[in-house]
Amino acid sequence: MEPPHSQDSARIWCDTVHTSLQNFISTVLDAVPLPALLQWKDNTFDEVEEKQQLQREVTVLKMKLQDTSSVHQLEENNNLNKNLVTRSDLDIAEDFYIISASRSPEAAARSPHTDQPSTSIPRHKNGSFTSLNHRDYTEHTAPLIFARFSCEGMFCATSDINGTLKVWTFSPDIKTLHSFVFKSGIYSLHWATKIDKLLYVGTGDSKIKILNISNRKITQELSHPTDNLRVISLASNVACTHLVSSGTDKEQKTSEFIVWDCKTRECLQVLEITPLPSPITSTHYNHNGNLLVCGAMDGMIRVYADYQCIMGWQASSAAITTVKFSVDENTVFAYCKDGSLSQWRLYPMSQCLYNIPVSDTPPQNVQHFGRDIALDSEGKYLLVGRGFQAVVYSIENGLVEDSVLPSQGSKVSCVDWHVPYSTRLCLTATTSGIARIIGLL
């Protein structure tokens, strides 16, 4: 191309060359891999995550090895004493647990109930699990309301009634990574479903805070249209960047149910709650994000497809506090304010398979939701908080009590678990401010 001689043509020619060069350079840079130096920050965090993952594996294996060694030692001692009656495996596990608990300086220093029988394992001979060693997180000074494993189990997030949020790891040692304080309180807590780096926090001032664990700060904030709402439920879609949130006022009369696009920070849709508006208390997506099951204050279970309510039924006269899809997604579990646990078939709609009482003294004034039950990834067991203990229910042949975890000496307020290997890692939070991780074998 030859440059023209007129001044206007020369300017046009220069602009054309500049634009063409810019497009060319942009195309080349898009095709060329990012230099290693510019990837240093991301790679560093990825290496830290990989290291922590390996350390967590080592910790779990050590717990299993320690438990096995202790059990073998106890068996040898029993065999040497001919006057002793033959004892069951669970009796031996109980002795091991008492020994391990007595050696834990943190548990002895923080727990005011060390002299009570809360450190022993209840003798359920038909139980499927043996408790391994446990680890306590004791950095909170107020009753805990939420405790959550991240999606890959790398991190734990716990929050208390004072609005304090802590993100921590438990492998190789318990260590606090980040601490935040929300003056308006925390009313929901949810990890992103794809990666361990994002944590969603629903507060008492209509806000949704999105925390990025890698850079240790709040990167985004979403706001409900109505002021002074408590964001009581959050769920992220595994297939896209959508997030659903439910907000209600202090009296639990007003309700807002919204779909957000976290990438653009836009409100995509305000969902209709039919037949009558009622605050949505708990939400759970299925594996591909096509279905969304919701529990509500009016005791109804609603199922949404493409964000349209396609079915709903009255599951209880009491408010539903937690709902979960089963692993096969043919049924739904619901925990209610009256302390009942039920399982419902989706097709045909509203067929109740099981309904059992779990708690004789359920809380009367429920302000926090979505924390009462946790389903294992294999779909065989359900973990439920019951009074001073957490209980494992087998769900393959109905809701049958299987195992009772060791008591922590105070009321269990939240449960969660992660199944990375053959050992199930259970996370329980209590009103004494202590979070405990227990390995089940």
Short mmCIF file of C-alpha atoms in Angstrom, two decimals:
data_model
loop_
_atom_site.label_atom_id
_atom_site.label_comp_id
_atom_site.label_asym_id
_atom_site.label_seq_id
_atom_site.Cartn_x
_atom_site.Cartn_y
_atom_site.Cartn_z
CA MET A 1 0.00 0.00 0.00
CA GLU A 2 1.44 3.39 -1.04
CA PRO A 3 0.70 6.44 1.10
CA PRO A 4 -1.39 9.10 -0.66
CA HIS A 5 -0.06 12.64 -1.03
CA SER A 6 -2.98 14.65 0.34
CA GLN A 7 -3.04 15.49 4.07
CA ASP A 8 -6.49 14.00 4.71
CA SER A 9 -5.66 10.84 2.84
CA ALA A 10 -2.40 10.53 4.77
CA ARG A 11 -4.27 10.74 8.09
CA ILE A 12 -6.76 8.11 6.95
CA TRP A 13 -3.91 5.93 5.80
CA CYS A 14 -2.15 6.24 9.16
CA ASP A 15 -5.33 5.39 11.06
CA THR A 16 -5.88 2.34 8.86
CA VAL A 17 -2.33 1.12 9.37
CA HIS A 18 -2.61 1.70 13.16
CA THR A 19 -5.86 -0.27 13.37
CA SER A 20 -4.52 -3.10 11.21
CA LEU A 21 -1.35 -3.30 13.30
CA GLN A 22 -3.33 -3.30 16.53
CA ASN A 23 -5.58 -6.10 15.30
CA PHE A 24 -2.57 -8.08 14.14
CA ILE A 25 -0.77 -7.75 17.47
CA SER A 26 -3.95 -8.64 19.38
CA THR A 27 -4.44 -11.76 17.29
CA VAL A 28 -0.84 -12.83 17.82
CA LEU A 29 -0.99 -12.28 21.60
CA ASP A 30 -4.20 -14.27 21.85
CA ALA A 31 -2.56 -17.20 20.08
CA VAL A 32 0.73 -17.09 22.02
CA PRO A 33 0.77 -18.78 25.46
CA LEU A 34 1.09 -16.47 28.46
CA PRO A 35 4.76 -16.11 29.52
CA ALA A 36 5.73 -18.12 32.58
CA LEU A 37 6.64 -14.98 34.52
CA LEU A 38 3.12 -13.59 34.14
CA GLN A 39 1.68 -16.90 35.29
CA TRP A 40 3.72 -16.86 38.48
CA LYS A 41 0.90 -15.73 40.77
CA ASP A 42 -1.68 -18.22 39.49
CA ASN A 43 0.82 -21.05 39.38
CA THR A 44 1.94 -20.27 42.90
CA PHE A 45 -1.60 -20.56 44.24
CA ASP A 46 -2.21 -23.73 42.23
CA GLU A 47 0.97 -25.23 43.68
CA VAL A 48 -0.17 -24.29 47.17
CA GLU A 49 -3.53 -25.97 46.53
CA GLU A 50 -1.80 -29.08 45.22
CA LYS A 51 0.51 -29.17 48.23
CA GLN A 52 -2.41 -28.76 50.62
CA GLN A 53 -4.28 -31.55 48.82
CA LEU A 54 -1.32 -33.89 49.26
CA GLN A 55 -0.94 -32.86 52.90
CA ARG A 56 -4.62 -33.59 53.48
CA GLU A 57 -4.21 -37.05 51.98
CA VAL A 58 -1.26 -37.69 54.28
CA THR A 59 -3.29 -36.53 57.29
CA VAL A 60 -6.16 -38.89 56.49
CA LEU A 61 -3.77 -41.80 56.02
CA LYS A 62 -2.06 -41.00 59.32
CA MET A 63 -5.43 -40.97 61.07
CA LYS A 64 -6.25 -44.38 59.64
CA LEU A 65 -2.80 -45.74 60.51
CA GLN A 66 -2.96 -44.39 64.05
CA ASP A 67 -6.39 -45.90 64.57
CA THR A 68 -5.31 -49.28 63.19
CA SER A 69 -2.16 -49.36 65.33
CA SER A 70 -4.07 -48.48 68.48
CA VAL A 71 -6.72 -51.11 67.83
CA HIS A 72 -4.07 -53.78 67.22
CA GLN A 73 -2.29 -52.84 70.44
CA LEU A 74 -5.53 -53.09 72.40
CA GLU A 75 -6.25 -56.49 70.88
CA GLU A 76 -2.79 -57.79 71.89
CA ASN A 77 -3.28 -56.57 75.45
CA ASN A 78 -6.67 -58.27 75.62
CA ASN A 79 -5.25 -61.55 74.36
CA LEU A 80 -2.57 -61.53 77.05
CA ASN A 81 -5.17 -61.34 79.79
CA LYS A 82 -7.09 -64.62 79.78
CA ASN A 83 -9.53 -63.39 82.38
CA LEU A 84 -10.91 -60.72 80.10
CA VAL A 85 -14.12 -61.38 78.20
CA THR A 86 -13.84 -61.19 74.40
CA ARG A 87 -14.71 -57.68 73.30
CA SER A 88 -16.22 -56.36 70.08
CA ASP A 89 -14.46 -54.12 67.59
CA LEU A 90 -16.61 -51.18 68.60
CA ASP A 91 -15.59 -51.66 72.25
CA ILE A 92 -11.97 -51.46 71.16
CA ALA A 93 -12.71 -48.37 69.05
CA GLU A 94 -14.30 -46.78 72.10
CA ASP A 95 -11.13 -47.33 74.14
CA PHE A 96 -9.05 -45.89 71.34
CA TYR A 97 -11.23 -42.81 71.13
CA ILE A 98 -10.98 -42.17 74.88
CA ILE A 99 -7.19 -42.48 74.69
CA SER A 100 -6.90 -40.15 71.69
CA ALA A 101 -9.27 -37.59 73.22
CA SER A 102 -7.33 -37.55 76.49
CA ARG A 103 -4.13 -36.81 74.56
CA SER A 104 -5.61 -33.80 72.79
CA PRO A 105 -4.44 -30.67 74.67
CA GLU A 106 -6.69 -28.38 72.63
CA ALA A 107 -9.83 -30.36 73.38
CA ALA A 108 -8.96 -30.60 77.06
CA ALA A 109 -8.21 -26.88 77.30
CA ARG A 110 -11.28 -25.62 75.46
CA SER A 111 -14.01 -28.12 76.33
CA PRO A 112 -15.79 -27.51 79.64
CA HIS A 113 -17.21 -31.05 79.58
CA THR A 114 -14.01 -33.13 79.62
CA ASP A 115 -15.05 -34.94 82.82
CA GLN A 116 -18.40 -36.02 81.42
CA PRO A 117 -19.07 -39.16 79.34
CA SER A 118 -19.28 -37.06 76.15
CA THR A 119 -15.83 -38.29 75.07
CA SER A 120 -16.95 -41.90 74.64
CA ILE A 121 -18.40 -43.53 71.58
CA PRO A 122 -21.97 -44.80 72.01
CA ARG A 123 -22.00 -48.58 71.65
CA HIS A 124 -23.99 -49.20 68.49
CA LYS A 125 -22.87 -52.69 67.48
CA ASN A 126 -24.81 -52.56 64.21
CA GLY A 127 -23.21 -49.30 63.12
CA SER A 128 -21.29 -49.24 59.86
CA PHE A 129 -18.59 -46.79 60.94
CA THR A 130 -15.69 -46.55 63.34
CA SER A 131 -14.62 -43.08 64.43
CA LEU A 132 -10.97 -42.24 63.86
CA ASN A 133 -9.12 -39.41 65.54
CA HIS A 134 -10.74 -35.97 65.53
CA ARG A 135 -9.51 -32.39 65.25
CA ASP A 136 -11.12 -29.35 66.84
CA TYR A 137 -11.11 -25.80 65.50
CA THR A 138 -11.42 -23.46 68.49
CA GLU A 139 -10.86 -19.96 67.11
CA HIS A 140 -14.49 -18.79 67.44
CA THR A 141 -15.70 -17.15 70.65
CA ALA A 142 -19.46 -17.38 69.97
CA PRO A 143 -21.93 -20.14 69.01
CA LEU A 144 -21.43 -21.41 65.46
CA ILE A 145 -24.24 -21.23 62.93
CA PHE A 146 -22.56 -22.52 59.74
CA ALA A 147 -19.74 -24.94 58.93
CA ARG A 148 -18.95 -25.90 55.35
CA PHE A 149 -16.34 -27.96 53.49
CA SER A 150 -15.30 -26.43 50.18
CA CYS A 151 -16.20 -28.46 47.10
CA GLU A 152 -12.83 -30.24 46.98
CA GLY A 153 -12.45 -30.40 50.75
CA MET A 154 -9.36 -28.19 50.78
CA PHE A 155 -10.85 -25.53 53.05
CA CYS A 156 -13.44 -25.17 55.78
CA ALA A 157 -15.55 -22.07 56.39
CA THR A 158 -17.25 -21.44 59.73
CA SER A 159 -19.31 -18.51 60.97
CA ASP A 160 -20.81 -17.55 64.32
CA ILE A 161 -23.72 -15.46 65.60
CA ASN A 162 -21.47 -12.39 65.96
CA GLY A 163 -20.94 -12.23 62.19
CA THR A 164 -17.39 -13.60 62.30
CA LEU A 165 -16.35 -15.73 59.34
CA LYS A 166 -13.18 -17.81 59.33
CA VAL A 167 -11.67 -19.82 56.49
CA TRP A 168 -9.21 -22.50 57.61
CA THR A 169 -7.44 -25.70 56.69
CA PHE A 170 -6.95 -28.83 58.76
CA SER A 171 -4.03 -30.46 56.96
CA PRO A 172 -1.28 -30.93 57.92
CA ASP A 173 -2.30 -28.79 60.92
CA ILE A 174 -5.30 -26.62 61.68
CA LYS A 175 -4.55 -23.11 60.48
CA THR A 176 -6.68 -20.01 60.01
CA LEU A 177 -6.23 -18.51 56.54
CA HIS A 178 -8.68 -15.59 56.56
CA SER A 179 -10.98 -13.84 59.01
CA PHE A 180 -13.86 -11.49 58.18
CA VAL A 181 -16.44 -9.72 60.30
CA PHE A 182 -19.86 -8.74 58.94
CA LYS A 183 -21.64 -6.25 61.18
CA SER A 184 -25.08 -7.08 59.77
CA GLY A 185 -24.61 -10.79 60.55
CA ILE A 186 -24.28 -13.90 58.39
CA TYR A 187 -27.46 -15.72 57.36
CA SER A 188 -26.20 -18.06 54.62
CA LEU A 189 -22.88 -19.54 53.56
CA HIS A 190 -22.18 -21.40 50.32
CA TRP A 191 -19.03 -22.52 48.48
CA ALA A 192 -18.90 -22.34 44.69
CA THR A 193 -19.65 -25.76 43.20
CA LYS A 194 -16.74 -25.92 40.75
CA ILE A 195 -13.70 -24.43 42.46
CA ASP A 196 -12.45 -23.99 46.00
CA LYS A 197 -11.60 -20.31 45.57
CA LEU A 198 -15.05 -18.68 45.75
CA LEU A 199 -17.23 -18.39 48.84
CA TYR A 200 -20.67 -16.74 48.88
CA VAL A 201 -21.88 -15.03 52.05
CA GLY A 202 -25.46 -13.84 52.59
CA THR A 203 -25.73 -11.01 55.13
CA GLY A 204 -28.46 -9.22 57.05
CA ASP A 205 -28.40 -6.03 54.94
CA SER A 206 -29.65 -7.54 51.65
CA LYS A 207 -26.09 -8.16 50.42
CA ILE A 208 -24.34 -11.16 48.90
CA LYS A 209 -20.58 -10.99 49.35
CA ILE A 210 -18.40 -13.03 47.00
CA LEU A 211 -15.04 -13.85 48.57
CA ASN A 212 -12.04 -14.96 46.56
CA ILE A 213 -9.83 -17.06 48.80
CA SER A 214 -6.80 -16.74 46.50
CA ASN A 215 -6.50 -12.95 46.87
CA ARG A 216 -8.05 -12.79 50.35
CA LYS A 217 -10.66 -10.16 49.67
CA ILE A 218 -14.28 -9.54 48.71
CA THR A 219 -14.24 -9.32 44.93
CA GLN A 220 -17.96 -8.80 44.22
CA GLU A 221 -21.13 -7.69 45.94
CA LEU A 222 -24.73 -8.25 44.91
CA SER A 223 -27.69 -6.46 46.47
CA HIS A 224 -31.34 -7.42 46.76
CA PRO A 225 -33.70 -4.62 45.66
CA THR A 226 -35.39 -4.40 49.07
CA ASP A 227 -33.37 -2.98 51.96
CA ASN A 228 -32.70 -4.76 55.26
CA LEU A 229 -33.44 -8.25 54.06
CA ARG A 230 -31.69 -11.32 55.44
CA VAL A 231 -30.25 -13.42 52.63
CA ILE A 232 -31.12 -16.83 54.09
CA SER A 233 -30.37 -19.16 51.17
CA LEU A 234 -27.76 -19.37 48.41
CA ALA A 235 -27.09 -21.97 45.71
CA SER A 236 -24.75 -21.81 42.72
CA ASN A 237 -25.35 -23.56 39.42
CA VAL A 238 -22.63 -26.06 38.52
CA ALA A 239 -23.26 -25.59 34.78
CA CYS A 240 -22.92 -21.80 34.57
CA THR A 241 -22.29 -18.64 36.60
CA HIS A 242 -25.85 -18.39 37.91
CA LEU A 243 -26.56 -17.96 41.61
CA VAL A 244 -29.97 -18.08 43.29
CA SER A 245 -30.61 -16.20 46.50
CA SER A 246 -33.56 -15.89 48.84
CA GLY A 247 -34.14 -12.92 51.10
CA THR A 248 -36.66 -12.22 53.84
CA ASP A 249 -37.23 -9.62 56.52
CA LYS A 250 -36.77 -10.12 60.26
CA GLU A 251 -40.43 -11.09 60.70
CA GLN A 252 -40.09 -13.61 57.83
CA LYS A 253 -43.08 -12.18 55.98
CA THR A 254 -41.48 -10.49 52.95
CA SER A 255 -39.79 -12.71 50.36
CA GLU A 256 -37.52 -12.18 47.34
CA PHE A 257 -36.22 -15.03 45.20
CA ILE A 258 -33.67 -13.94 42.59
CA VAL A 259 -31.40 -15.46 39.93
CA TRP A 260 -28.07 -13.65 39.45
CA ASP A 261 -25.32 -13.83 36.87
CA CYS A 262 -22.17 -13.59 38.96
CA LYS A 263 -20.04 -12.82 35.91
CA THR A 264 -21.98 -9.72 34.87
CA ARG A 265 -23.32 -8.97 38.39
CA GLU A 266 -26.81 -8.64 36.95
CA CYS A 267 -30.17 -9.72 38.28
CA LEU A 268 -31.42 -12.09 35.59
CA GLN A 269 -34.84 -12.92 36.94
CA VAL A 270 -37.08 -12.60 39.96
CA LEU A 271 -38.61 -16.02 40.46
CA GLU A 272 -42.29 -16.41 41.17
CA ILE A 273 -43.22 -18.32 44.31
CA THR A 274 -46.55 -20.10 43.73
CA PRO A 275 -49.32 -20.58 44.70
CA LEU A 276 -48.72 -18.06 47.52
CA PRO A 277 -45.52 -16.13 48.26
CA SER A 278 -43.47 -17.58 51.10
CA PRO A 279 -39.79 -17.08 52.02
CA ILE A 280 -37.59 -19.74 50.43
CA THR A 281 -35.43 -21.21 53.19
CA SER A 282 -33.26 -23.76 51.37
CA THR A 283 -32.22 -24.40 47.75
CA HIS A 284 -30.31 -27.17 45.98
CA TYR A 285 -29.43 -27.66 42.29
CA ASN A 286 -29.25 -31.07 40.67
CA HIS A 287 -26.02 -32.32 39.04
CA ASN A 288 -26.42 -30.39 35.75
CA GLY A 289 -28.23 -27.32 37.03
CA ASN A 290 -31.45 -28.03 35.15
CA LEU A 291 -33.55 -28.57 38.27
CA LEU A 292 -33.74 -26.55 41.46
CA VAL A 293 -35.49 -27.86 44.56
CA CYS A 294 -36.63 -25.38 47.22
CA GLY A 295 -37.97 -25.63 50.73
CA ALA A 296 -40.07 -22.78 52.12
CA MET A 297 -41.45 -21.27 55.29
CA ASP A 298 -44.95 -22.47 54.39
CA GLY A 299 -43.87 -26.13 54.52
CA MET A 300 -44.02 -26.62 50.74
CA ILE A 301 -41.41 -28.22 48.50
CA ARG A 302 -41.16 -26.60 45.07
CA VAL A 303 -39.19 -27.77 42.03
CA TYR A 304 -38.09 -25.35 39.31
CA ALA A 305 -36.98 -26.16 35.75
CA ASP A 306 -35.55 -23.33 33.65
CA TYR A 307 -36.53 -21.15 36.62
CA GLN A 308 -40.21 -21.94 36.22
CA CYS A 309 -42.03 -23.77 39.01
CA ILE A 310 -43.09 -27.11 37.53
CA MET A 311 -44.30 -28.87 40.68
CA GLY A 312 -44.92 -28.30 44.35
CA TRP A 313 -46.57 -30.02 47.29
CA GLN A 314 -47.25 -29.58 50.98
CA ALA A 315 -44.60 -31.57 52.81
CA SER A 316 -45.21 -30.35 56.35
CA SER A 317 -47.24 -27.97 58.44
CA ALA A 318 -43.94 -26.64 59.81
CA ALA A 319 -41.32 -24.61 57.98
CA ILE A 320 -38.79 -26.58 55.94
CA THR A 321 -35.26 -25.70 57.03
CA THR A 322 -33.18 -27.85 54.62
CA VAL A 323 -33.83 -29.69 51.33
CA LYS A 324 -31.47 -31.92 49.33
CA PHE A 325 -31.70 -33.91 46.13
CA SER A 326 -30.75 -37.57 46.51
CA VAL A 327 -27.75 -38.67 44.48
CA ASP A 328 -29.94 -40.35 41.85
CA GLU A 329 -32.15 -37.22 41.89
CA ASN A 330 -35.34 -39.26 41.95
CA THR A 331 -36.15 -38.24 45.52
CA VAL A 332 -35.82 -35.22 47.80
CA PHE A 333 -34.90 -35.12 51.49
CA ALA A 334 -36.49 -32.48 53.71
CA TYR A 335 -35.73 -31.51 57.29
CA CYS A 336 -38.41 -29.46 59.03
CA LYS A 337 -38.61 -27.05 61.91
CA ASP A 338 -40.59 -29.59 63.96
CA GLY A 339 -37.57 -31.93 63.96
CA SER A 340 -38.89 -34.38 61.34
CA LEU A 341 -36.92 -35.85 58.44
CA SER A 342 -38.71 -37.04 55.32
CA GLN A 343 -37.95 -38.43 51.87
CA TRP A 344 -40.20 -37.67 48.89
CA ARG A 345 -40.40 -39.18 45.44
CA LEU A 346 -40.47 -36.72 42.55
CA TYR A 347 -42.34 -39.02 40.17
CA PRO A 348 -45.12 -39.57 40.98
CA MET A 349 -45.17 -36.18 42.62
CA SER A 350 -45.55 -35.74 46.38
CA GLN A 351 -45.28 -39.41 47.30
CA CYS A 352 -43.81 -39.59 50.80
CA LEU A 353 -41.53 -42.59 51.17
CA TYR A 354 -40.44 -42.07 54.77
CA ASN A 355 -41.09 -39.60 57.57
CA ILE A 356 -39.33 -40.01 60.92
CA PRO A 357 -38.88 -37.84 64.02
CA VAL A 358 -35.25 -36.89 64.58
CA SER A 359 -35.32 -34.33 67.37
CA ASP A 360 -37.71 -34.31 70.33
CA THR A 361 -36.88 -30.69 71.18
CA PRO A 362 -36.41 -28.77 67.91
CA PRO A 363 -35.52 -25.05 68.14
CA GLN A 364 -38.51 -22.73 68.24
CA ASN A 365 -37.01 -19.56 66.75
CA VAL A 366 -35.13 -20.60 63.61
CA GLN A 367 -33.18 -17.78 61.93
CA HIS A 368 -30.62 -19.80 59.96
CA PHE A 369 -31.42 -22.45 57.38
CA GLY A 370 -29.88 -25.07 55.11
CA ARG A 371 -27.52 -26.54 57.70
CA ASP A 372 -29.32 -29.48 59.34
CA ILE A 373 -28.51 -32.40 57.02
CA ALA A 374 -25.64 -33.45 54.74
CA LEU A 375 -25.68 -36.21 52.13
CA ASP A 376 -22.59 -38.26 51.31
CA SER A 377 -21.42 -38.33 47.69
CA GLU A 378 -22.25 -42.02 47.29
CA GLY A 379 -25.86 -41.44 48.25
CA LYS A 380 -25.89 -44.13 50.95
CA TYR A 381 -25.86 -42.11 54.17
CA LEU A 382 -27.29 -38.92 55.59
CA LEU A 383 -25.68 -36.94 58.42
CA VAL A 384 -28.08 -35.12 60.77
CA GLY A 385 -27.56 -33.02 63.87
CA ARG A 386 -29.57 -34.27 66.84
CA GLY A 387 -29.17 -32.53 70.15
CA PHE A 388 -25.62 -32.99 71.47
CA GLN A 389 -24.71 -35.51 68.77
CA ALA A 390 -24.56 -36.00 65.02
CA VAL A 391 -26.29 -39.11 63.71
CA VAL A 392 -25.64 -41.07 60.52
CA TYR A 393 -28.73 -42.50 58.84
CA SER A 394 -28.62 -45.24 56.23
CA ILE A 395 -30.91 -44.40 53.33
CA GLU A 396 -30.59 -47.44 51.09
CA ASN A 397 -33.50 -49.26 52.76
CA GLY A 398 -35.37 -46.39 54.32
CA LEU A 399 -34.25 -43.81 56.87
CA VAL A 400 -32.61 -46.06 59.45
CA GLU A 401 -30.32 -44.84 62.23
CA ASP A 402 -26.90 -46.36 61.62
CA SER A 403 -24.26 -44.67 63.76
CA VAL A 404 -24.02 -41.96 66.40
CA LEU A 405 -20.91 -39.78 66.42
CA PRO A 406 -19.19 -38.90 69.70
CA SER A 407 -20.89 -36.14 71.66
CA GLN A 408 -19.13 -32.77 71.79
CA GLY A 409 -20.68 -31.68 75.06
CA SER A 410 -22.84 -28.96 73.49
CA LYS A 411 -25.62 -28.78 70.95
CA VAL A 412 -24.78 -29.53 67.31
CA SER A 413 -25.88 -26.56 65.21
CA CYS A 414 -24.59 -27.56 61.76
CA VAL A 415 -23.26 -30.63 59.94
CA ASP A 416 -21.38 -31.27 56.71
CA TRP A 417 -19.15 -33.95 55.30
CA HIS A 418 -16.75 -34.67 52.50
CA VAL A 419 -15.91 -38.06 51.01
CA PRO A 420 -12.48 -37.78 49.39
CA TYR A 421 -11.36 -41.38 49.99
CA SER A 422 -12.57 -44.45 51.84
CA THR A 423 -12.54 -42.32 54.98
CA ARG A 424 -15.50 -39.99 55.34
CA LEU A 425 -14.61 -36.63 56.86
CA CYS A 426 -17.46 -35.23 58.96
CA LEU A 427 -17.65 -31.60 60.01
CA THR A 428 -19.83 -30.61 62.96
CA ALA A 429 -20.31 -27.20 64.56
CA THR A 430 -21.69 -26.55 68.03
CA THR A 431 -23.18 -23.80 70.14
CA SER A 432 -19.98 -23.77 72.20
CA GLY A 433 -18.10 -22.31 69.22
CA ILE A 434 -16.09 -25.43 68.41
CA ALA A 435 -15.96 -27.04 64.96
CA ARG A 436 -14.82 -30.65 64.82
CA ILE A 437 -13.60 -32.80 61.95
CA ILE A 438 -14.06 -36.53 62.50
CA GLY A 439 -12.79 -39.29 60.25
CA LEU A 440 -15.17 -42.23 59.80
CA LEU A 441 -13.88 -45.55 58.56
#
